[in-house]
PDB file of C-alpha atoms in Angstrom:
ATOM      1  CA  MET A   1      -5.402  46.757  28.682  1.00  0.00           C
ATOM      2  CA  THR A   2      -4.734  47.074  24.951  1.00  0.00           C
ATOM      3  CA  ASN A   3      -2.733  49.914  23.417  1.00  0.00           C
ATOM      4  CA  LEU A   4      -5.959  51.365  22.021  1.00  0.00           C
ATOM      5  CA  GLU A   5      -7.583  51.302  25.457  1.00  0.00           C
ATOM      6  CA  LYS A   6      -4.491  53.025  26.857  1.00  0.00           C
ATOM      7  CA  ILE A   7      -4.749  55.695  24.145  1.00  0.00           C
ATOM      8  CA  LEU A   8      -8.408  56.252  25.014  1.00  0.00           C
ATOM      9  CA  LYS A   9      -7.599  56.577  28.710  1.00  0.00           C
ATOM     10  CA  LEU A  10      -4.638  58.934  28.175  1.00  0.00           C
ATOM     11  CA  THR A  11      -6.470  61.199  25.730  1.00  0.00           C
ATOM     12  CA  GLN A  12      -9.324  61.487  28.218  1.00  0.00           C
ATOM     13  CA  LYS A  13      -6.854  62.332  30.981  1.00  0.00           C
ATOM     14  CA  LEU A  14      -5.100  64.958  28.847  1.00  0.00           C
ATOM     15  CA  GLY A  15      -8.251  66.212  27.103  1.00  0.00           C
ATOM     16  CA  TRP A  16      -6.486  65.676  23.778  1.00  0.00           C
ATOM     17  CA  ARG A  17      -7.700  64.869  20.282  1.00  0.00           C
ATOM     18  CA  ILE A  18      -5.739  62.976  17.629  1.00  0.00           C
ATOM     19  CA  THR A  19      -5.503  63.410  13.862  1.00  0.00           C
ATOM     20  CA  THR A  20      -3.654  61.238  11.353  1.00  0.00           C
ATOM     21  CA  ALA A  21      -2.175  61.882   7.912  1.00  0.00           C
ATOM     22  CA  GLU A  22      -1.592  58.658   6.012  1.00  0.00           C
ATOM     23  CA  SER A  23      -0.016  57.784   2.713  1.00  0.00           C
ATOM     24  CA  CYS A  24       1.208  54.171   2.493  1.00  0.00           C
ATOM     25  CA  THR A  25      -1.315  52.852   5.045  1.00  0.00           C
ATOM     26  CA  ALA A  26      -4.231  54.627   3.314  1.00  0.00           C
ATOM     27  CA  GLY A  27      -6.455  54.845   6.384  1.00  0.00           C
ATOM     28  CA  MET A  28      -5.403  51.722   8.283  1.00  0.00           C
ATOM     29  CA  ILE A  29      -4.228  53.743  11.299  1.00  0.00           C
ATOM     30  CA  SER A  30      -7.496  55.687  11.342  1.00  0.00           C
ATOM     31  CA  SER A  31      -9.376  52.412  11.176  1.00  0.00           C
ATOM     32  CA  GLU A  32      -7.416  50.991  14.124  1.00  0.00           C
ATOM     33  CA  LEU A  33      -7.882  54.109  16.237  1.00  0.00           C
ATOM     34  CA  THR A  34     -11.626  54.153  15.634  1.00  0.00           C
ATOM     35  CA  ALA A  35     -12.118  50.428  16.254  1.00  0.00           C
ATOM     36  CA  ILE A  36     -12.458  51.018  19.989  1.00  0.00           C
ATOM     37  CA  PRO A  37     -15.738  52.224  21.518  1.00  0.00           C
ATOM     38  CA  GLY A  38     -15.310  55.791  22.722  1.00  0.00           C
ATOM     39  CA  SER A  39     -12.876  56.738  19.966  1.00  0.00           C
ATOM     40  CA  SER A  40     -15.130  59.637  18.954  1.00  0.00           C
ATOM     41  CA  ASN A  41     -14.020  61.283  22.200  1.00  0.00           C
ATOM     42  CA  PHE A  42     -10.416  61.532  20.987  1.00  0.00           C
ATOM     43  CA  TYR A  43     -10.227  60.975  17.219  1.00  0.00           C
ATOM     44  CA  ASP A  44     -10.749  64.163  15.222  1.00  0.00           C
ATOM     45  CA  ARG A  45     -10.083  63.250  11.589  1.00  0.00           C
ATOM     46  CA  GLY A  46      -7.808  61.492   9.157  1.00  0.00           C
ATOM     47  CA  PHE A  47      -6.190  62.700   5.968  1.00  0.00           C
ATOM     48  CA  ILE A  48      -5.442  60.086   3.321  1.00  0.00           C
ATOM     49  CA  THR A  49      -2.888  61.723   1.077  1.00  0.00           C
ATOM     50  CA  TYR A  50      -1.677  58.935  -1.157  1.00  0.00           C
ATOM     51  CA  SER A  51      -0.547  61.137  -4.037  1.00  0.00           C
ATOM     52  CA  ASN A  52       1.926  63.995  -3.933  1.00  0.00           C
ATOM     53  CA  ASP A  53      -0.829  66.331  -5.149  1.00  0.00           C
ATOM     54  CA  ALA A  54      -2.969  65.353  -2.157  1.00  0.00           C
ATOM     55  CA  LYS A  55      -0.052  66.006   0.201  1.00  0.00           C
ATOM     56  CA  ILE A  56       0.371  69.468  -1.335  1.00  0.00           C
ATOM     57  CA  ASP A  57      -3.351  70.340  -1.537  1.00  0.00           C
ATOM     58  CA  MET A  58      -4.567  68.967   1.794  1.00  0.00           C
ATOM     59  CA  LEU A  59      -1.514  69.280   4.050  1.00  0.00           C
ATOM     60  CA  ASN A  60       0.504  72.099   2.493  1.00  0.00           C
ATOM     61  CA  VAL A  61       3.536  69.895   1.891  1.00  0.00           C
ATOM     62  CA  LYS A  62       5.953  71.941  -0.197  1.00  0.00           C
ATOM     63  CA  GLU A  63       6.705  70.841  -3.753  1.00  0.00           C
ATOM     64  CA  THR A  64      10.339  71.706  -3.120  1.00  0.00           C
ATOM     65  CA  THR A  65      10.443  69.291  -0.184  1.00  0.00           C
ATOM     66  CA  LEU A  66       8.951  66.522  -2.311  1.00  0.00           C
ATOM     67  CA  ARG A  67      11.434  67.214  -5.133  1.00  0.00           C
ATOM     68  CA  SER A  68      14.440  67.495  -2.825  1.00  0.00           C
ATOM     69  CA  PHE A  69      13.812  64.545  -0.507  1.00  0.00           C
ATOM     70  CA  GLY A  70      11.095  62.439  -2.149  1.00  0.00           C
ATOM     71  CA  ALA A  71       7.676  61.528  -0.805  1.00  0.00           C
ATOM     72  CA  VAL A  72       9.196  58.858   1.432  1.00  0.00           C
ATOM     73  CA  SER A  73      11.317  61.018   3.716  1.00  0.00           C
ATOM     74  CA  GLU A  74      11.280  62.298   7.258  1.00  0.00           C
ATOM     75  CA  GLN A  75      11.109  65.834   5.873  1.00  0.00           C
ATOM     76  CA  VAL A  76       7.824  65.076   4.107  1.00  0.00           C
ATOM     77  CA  ALA A  77       6.520  63.192   7.162  1.00  0.00           C
ATOM     78  CA  ILE A  78       7.199  66.291   9.282  1.00  0.00           C
ATOM     79  CA  GLU A  79       5.400  68.587   6.828  1.00  0.00           C
ATOM     80  CA  MET A  80       2.474  66.150   6.703  1.00  0.00           C
ATOM     81  CA  ALA A  81       2.263  66.147  10.504  1.00  0.00           C
ATOM     82  CA  ILE A  82       2.407  69.935  10.705  1.00  0.00           C
ATOM     83  CA  GLY A  83      -0.177  70.302   7.923  1.00  0.00           C
ATOM     84  CA  SER A  84      -2.608  67.907   9.552  1.00  0.00           C
ATOM     85  CA  LEU A  85      -2.203  69.699  12.873  1.00  0.00           C
ATOM     86  CA  GLU A  86      -2.900  73.062  11.218  1.00  0.00           C
ATOM     87  CA  ASN A  87      -5.988  71.684   9.454  1.00  0.00           C
ATOM     88  CA  SER A  88      -7.619  70.051  12.472  1.00  0.00           C
ATOM     89  CA  ILE A  89      -8.527  70.628  16.100  1.00  0.00           C
ATOM     90  CA  ALA A  90      -6.079  67.967  17.276  1.00  0.00           C
ATOM     91  CA  ASN A  91      -3.442  68.259  19.968  1.00  0.00           C
ATOM     92  CA  LEU A  92      -1.422  65.343  18.572  1.00  0.00           C
ATOM     93  CA  THR A  93      -0.974  64.239  15.008  1.00  0.00           C
ATOM     94  CA  LEU A  94       0.831  61.315  13.440  1.00  0.00           C
ATOM     95  CA  SER A  95       1.819  61.121   9.787  1.00  0.00           C
ATOM     96  CA  ILE A  96       3.129  58.217   7.768  1.00  0.00           C
ATOM     97  CA  THR A  97       4.668  57.857   4.311  1.00  0.00           C
ATOM     98  CA  GLY A  98       6.514  54.852   2.974  1.00  0.00           C
ATOM     99  CA  ILE A  99       7.179  52.157   0.416  1.00  0.00           C
ATOM    100  CA  ALA A 100       4.944  49.204   1.202  1.00  0.00           C
ATOM    101  CA  GLY A 101       6.035  47.401  -1.936  1.00  0.00           C
ATOM    102  CA  PRO A 102       6.620  45.916  -4.239  1.00  0.00           C
ATOM    103  CA  GLY A 103       9.354  48.195  -5.431  1.00  0.00           C
ATOM    104  CA  GLY A 104      11.780  50.559  -3.863  1.00  0.00           C
ATOM    105  CA  SER A 105      15.256  51.519  -4.986  1.00  0.00           C
ATOM    106  CA  GLU A 106      18.849  51.226  -3.848  1.00  0.00           C
ATOM    107  CA  TYR A 107      18.311  54.461  -1.903  1.00  0.00           C
ATOM    108  CA  LYS A 108      14.892  53.693  -0.431  1.00  0.00           C
ATOM    109  CA  GLU A 109      14.159  50.033  -0.034  1.00  0.00           C
ATOM    110  CA  GLU A 110      10.794  48.339   0.057  1.00  0.00           C
ATOM    111  CA  GLY A 111       9.604  48.408   3.651  1.00  0.00           C
ATOM    112  CA  THR A 112      11.006  51.888   4.377  1.00  0.00           C
ATOM    113  CA  VAL A 113       8.442  53.902   6.331  1.00  0.00           C
ATOM    114  CA  CYS A 114       8.786  57.438   7.723  1.00  0.00           C
ATOM    115  CA  PHE A 115       6.694  58.698  10.625  1.00  0.00           C
ATOM    116  CA  GLY A 116       6.077  62.253  11.809  1.00  0.00           C
ATOM    117  CA  LEU A 117       4.632  63.353  15.144  1.00  0.00           C
ATOM    118  CA  ALA A 118       3.563  66.868  16.052  1.00  0.00           C
ATOM    119  CA  ILE A 119       2.115  68.293  19.251  1.00  0.00           C
ATOM    120  CA  LYS A 120       0.064  71.495  19.153  1.00  0.00           C
ATOM    121  CA  ASN A 121       2.326  74.301  20.411  1.00  0.00           C
ATOM    122  CA  GLY A 122       4.963  71.688  21.146  1.00  0.00           C
ATOM    123  CA  SER A 123       7.438  69.219  19.762  1.00  0.00           C
ATOM    124  CA  ILE A 124       7.809  67.931  16.231  1.00  0.00           C
ATOM    125  CA  SER A 125       9.716  64.723  15.599  1.00  0.00           C
ATOM    126  CA  SER A 126      10.266  62.115  12.927  1.00  0.00           C
ATOM    127  CA  THR A 127      11.656  58.632  12.613  1.00  0.00           C
ATOM    128  CA  THR A 128      12.260  56.058   9.910  1.00  0.00           C
ATOM    129  CA  LYS A 129      11.654  52.353  10.368  1.00  0.00           C
ATOM    130  CA  TYR A 130      12.803  49.611   7.996  1.00  0.00           C
ATOM    131  CA  PHE A 131      10.410  46.676   8.007  1.00  0.00           C
ATOM    132  CA  GLY A 132      12.130  44.873   5.139  1.00  0.00           C
ATOM    133  CA  ALA A 133      10.759  43.313   1.958  1.00  0.00           C
ATOM    134  CA  ILE A 134       8.110  41.306   3.820  1.00  0.00           C
ATOM    135  CA  GLY A 135       5.274  41.970   1.383  1.00  0.00           C
ATOM    136  CA  ARG A 136       2.923  44.887   0.967  1.00  0.00           C
ATOM    137  CA  ASP A 137       0.253  43.755   3.434  1.00  0.00           C
ATOM    138  CA  ASN A 138       2.806  42.918   6.130  1.00  0.00           C
ATOM    139  CA  VAL A 139       4.607  46.254   5.786  1.00  0.00           C
ATOM    140  CA  ARG A 140       1.323  48.145   6.074  1.00  0.00           C
ATOM    141  CA  LYS A 141       0.198  46.126   9.104  1.00  0.00           C
ATOM    142  CA  LYS A 142       3.542  46.457  10.903  1.00  0.00           C
ATOM    143  CA  ALA A 143       3.638  50.185  10.101  1.00  0.00           C
ATOM    144  CA  THR A 144       0.124  50.595  11.522  1.00  0.00           C
ATOM    145  CA  ASP A 145       1.078  48.749  14.711  1.00  0.00           C
ATOM    146  CA  HIS A 146       4.235  50.848  15.040  1.00  0.00           C
ATOM    147  CA  ALA A 147       2.229  54.050  14.554  1.00  0.00           C
ATOM    148  CA  ILE A 148      -0.144  53.075  17.375  1.00  0.00           C
ATOM    149  CA  ARG A 149       2.872  52.480  19.639  1.00  0.00           C
ATOM    150  CA  LEU A 150       4.352  55.874  18.688  1.00  0.00           C
ATOM    151  CA  ILE A 151       1.078  57.626  19.524  1.00  0.00           C
ATOM    152  CA  LEU A 152       0.912  55.833  22.867  1.00  0.00           C
ATOM    153  CA  GLN A 153       4.532  56.691  23.644  1.00  0.00           C
ATOM    154  CA  LYS A 154       3.937  60.379  22.882  1.00  0.00           C
ATOM    155  CA  LEU A 155       0.800  60.464  25.044  1.00  0.00           C
ATOM    156  CA  ASN A 156       2.696  58.835  27.922  1.00  0.00           C
ATOM    157  CA  GLU A 157       5.368  61.542  27.666  1.00  0.00           C
ATOM    158  CA  HIS A 158       2.705  64.201  28.273  1.00  0.00           C
ATOM    159  CA  ALA A 159       0.494  62.411  30.813  1.00  0.00           C
TER     160      ALA A 159
END
């Protein structure tokens, strides 16, 4: 059974719906989640918030958070997750923001990706993963795969 099939089975068991808020992957996670037949039973919607303005307008990310920590930060990932949960009918939301490359800085290297997870009336968590300077497409693909694993892990915790 694939991870996507496991997600389908667990969301059916829990009666949960999923929403995503994506920046650096620009819809790749949404595309993966909806690639499986039956995904309409668990996938509610996806927010693609590539710009800071989109994060503020669509997900209520605070300008002060963006200024203080930068768009690629666990703090912003958390606010994205909370905002997508508040603007959907989902029980679980995953957010992602990162530097796919090329680029980065001495403080935030290319391949740095922050993830946020929020459960309706439940836990909020974040994590950062460093994929390295492996090229834009590879960072985005690895980040998408990691996001699917994080969603599956969170569903397993509640099943």
